[in-house]
C-alpha cells in the first residue's frame, strides 16, 4: 500500500489522512460501491495520533448523536475481522465509571437514564458489586459505579490496518508518503487536491487529517478549529497473577482510567493543567510523534490512582508516554460537510475519542456522501457552528485547554466556560451588568442568563436539583407573563439581504412566502432537498429589494453560508452580516404596549400596529425598528437599535418601566418561556434530519406559492405519507423534578423517544420539554397525545402530560391582543 507514489489524475473521492477515521471512511465508501477512491497519507498509516490510542471503546458520550456514532463503531468492531480476515483486537470487557462523591453518583444516575434512550445497557452498582467485578480497587470513598457491560477495547493499529485492507480489497487506492499541499476549488465547490507528487481532480474531498485537520481546512478556506494538547498515559511492567480483561475503570474524580494490557496495567489521564503543543503549526515529521515526560505535572494524578488501585504501588513503570491529541473549543468533534464549500467533508478534532468514534464516524461520512444526507442527527458536530474567532491561535490556546480540563469533571447542567471570555459583548453589556446580569457565553457572546438581585452573589452554583438562580429566573419569567420584561437579544444574528433578485432567492429558499408588503415579518424554514430543516429564521421586508434575516448567534454563520450557496451565478443578490451594527431589545409582556406607548408618538394599537408588522418608530430621542413578534408567547416588540443609540434606549425604557413592573430578563427565563409556548430552537429541537411535518411547523409552509421552494417535493411526499414521528410538548406531573435533555420517553412502558430540550415552566407548574416520539407505524396525530407517558429522570420514571398544541395559550391569543 505504501510503495506506489504515482497518483491517478482524478478520483471520485480523495480521503486525506490514513488514521482510523480516514481508513474507515474509505472502507465504508467501498462497501457502498464507491470504489473510485484514493486515500492519501503523508507518512504511514496510523502514524499521526491513531498509533498511540489507548484503545478504549466507551459508550458514555455526551449527546444522543455521538452515542449513535459509537453504536456504529461497535458494529464495525464486531464484524470487521470476518470481512477482511484481519483482527481488530476488540474484546468486550465492560467499563466501570466510579463514583467517589455524592455529586458524581447523582451524575451517573442521570447518565444511566439518558443512555437508555440509545438502547445502551447501563447498570448502577453498589460498592460490593463493583468490587466483585474489579477486585483490585480500593473501596475507600467508593460509593458505587455505573457499569457499561457492552463496552470494550481493541487495537487502534490493527483496526486501522483491517479497515485499509478491506478498502483496498474492494479497489480503493491507498498511497502513503504523499503530502497534500493544497485544495482546489471552483464556484463554491471542491474540485481536487494538490500533492507533493501531483494533482488529483476529485468530486469529493474528505479532511480526516487529525492534528493537521486545521491546516488542511485552511487550504480550502474552511475554518476547522483544533489545538493539539499534551496527553499522557503510563504502562506498568508485568504484574504477577493479574486477571485478564478486567472492566476498564474510569474515575472522574481522580482524572484517570485504568485497563489491563498484556499482563500489565495502563493508566491514562484527563487531568487539569495540560498545555497546548505546536499551536503555530504541526511540525513536519515522519510521524509517530512523542513529547517529553513530565512527572512534575503528572505525578500527583498517578499517586491518586495508586491509592485507588493499590497494586500499582509495587509495579514498575515500563512506559511513560506523552503524545499530542487534537481537541476542539467546545469539546465536540467536527463531522460533516463544510458550510461554505460543497463536497468538502471534515472529520477531525475527536478530543481523544477518535478510536472509539472513528469506525462509526467513517460509516456516517460514507453514507452522507453517497446518500446526500447524514444518517445520524448530529447538529452538535456541524461545521456551521464554528465561529471565525475560534481559529485564532490565542483563543485556541486558552479555550481548548479547558476542554481537556473539564473532560473528566462532572458535567453539570447549564455549565459555563470560564476561559477566553468577554470576547463579544453587546452595546448594552455594561448596563445589563449594572442591573445584576450573570453572564453566560454562546458563540463568543456574553449574554445575561439571569439577574441577581442586590446582595445575591453573581455566580453559578451547579446542581442536578434546583440551581441557585432558579427563583431569580422564575421572577423574570413571571414578569413577562404578568407585567413586562426586557431582554437584551443583541447577540442574535442579522443578515442584510439586498439586490434586484433578493426576493427571488429568499422565496426560493423559504417554505413561507416572503413576498409580502414592505414592513412585514415572516417566520420560515429553509430546507434541504430531502425536506430537512437547514435553517429556522425570520425575514423582515424593509424595502422592495431589501430584507433583514434574523437567526440565532450560534447559527448565523451557517445560515449565511446556506443562503450564499443558493444564490445562482446570474442572480444579483448580496448578503452582509450586520449583527454588530445593531443592538436588539425584546420588550415583552401584557404591559409592553403601555410602556412603549408612553415613549413614542407611534400608534401601537392592535389595529394600527398588528402582529407581524415591522416599521421604524421614534423612541425617546431617537428612532428604532420595532417589530411586533414574540419568542416568549406574549404581547411585545423586538426593537432593532443602532449600536450607538442602544444605551439611550435602554435607559429610557428602564426609567419609564418602573410603573409598569418592568424587569430585566435573562436567557434562562426566555428559554422557559419559549418552551411553555412550544417554540422550536434549531440545533436543539429541530435540525437537518427533521422535516416540517414531523416538527409541527407545517403552518409555515405555503405549498402553492409561485415557484415553490427547495425541498418541496420531498416535503410533499412526507405530507402524503403521514408521520410516524413527531415533536411533542411534555410537562411533568411531579413539580419537583427537573429535566435537561436526552431523557428517554416511555409510553405504556415502551421506549418511544427522547427529550430534545427542557426547562422548568414556572407558569405551567412543572418541567416542560419538547421531545421526539416515534410510533411503530404511521398513525393519526391524536396517537401522539394519547397517554400514559413517562419520562425517565435519574433512574425514576415520572408521569408526563403530552400535547401537540402549545399547553400555554394554544390559540396564541396573548401575542395578538
Tab-separated table of C-alpha atoms in Angstrom, residues 72 85 139 209 246 264 317 480 535 617 739-740 807:
chain	number	residue	atom	x	y	z
A	72	UNK	CA	-21.978	2.156	14.640
A	85	UNK	CA	-9.576	-11.563	7.746
A	139	UNK	CA	-13.100	0.623	48.330
A	209	UNK	CA	-6.133	14.829	8.752
A	246	UNK	CA	-10.977	-6.763	33.719
A	264	UNK	CA	0.270	-5.072	32.860
A	317	UNK	CA	6.834	1.618	35.070
A	480	UNK	CA	-43.029	38.582	31.198
A	535	UNK	CA	-32.477	26.967	8.996
A	617	UNK	CA	-40.706	54.430	15.042
A	739	UNK	CA	-35.482	17.829	33.017
A	740	UNK	CA	-32.385	18.767	30.995
A	807	UNK	CA	-50.068	23.974	26.506
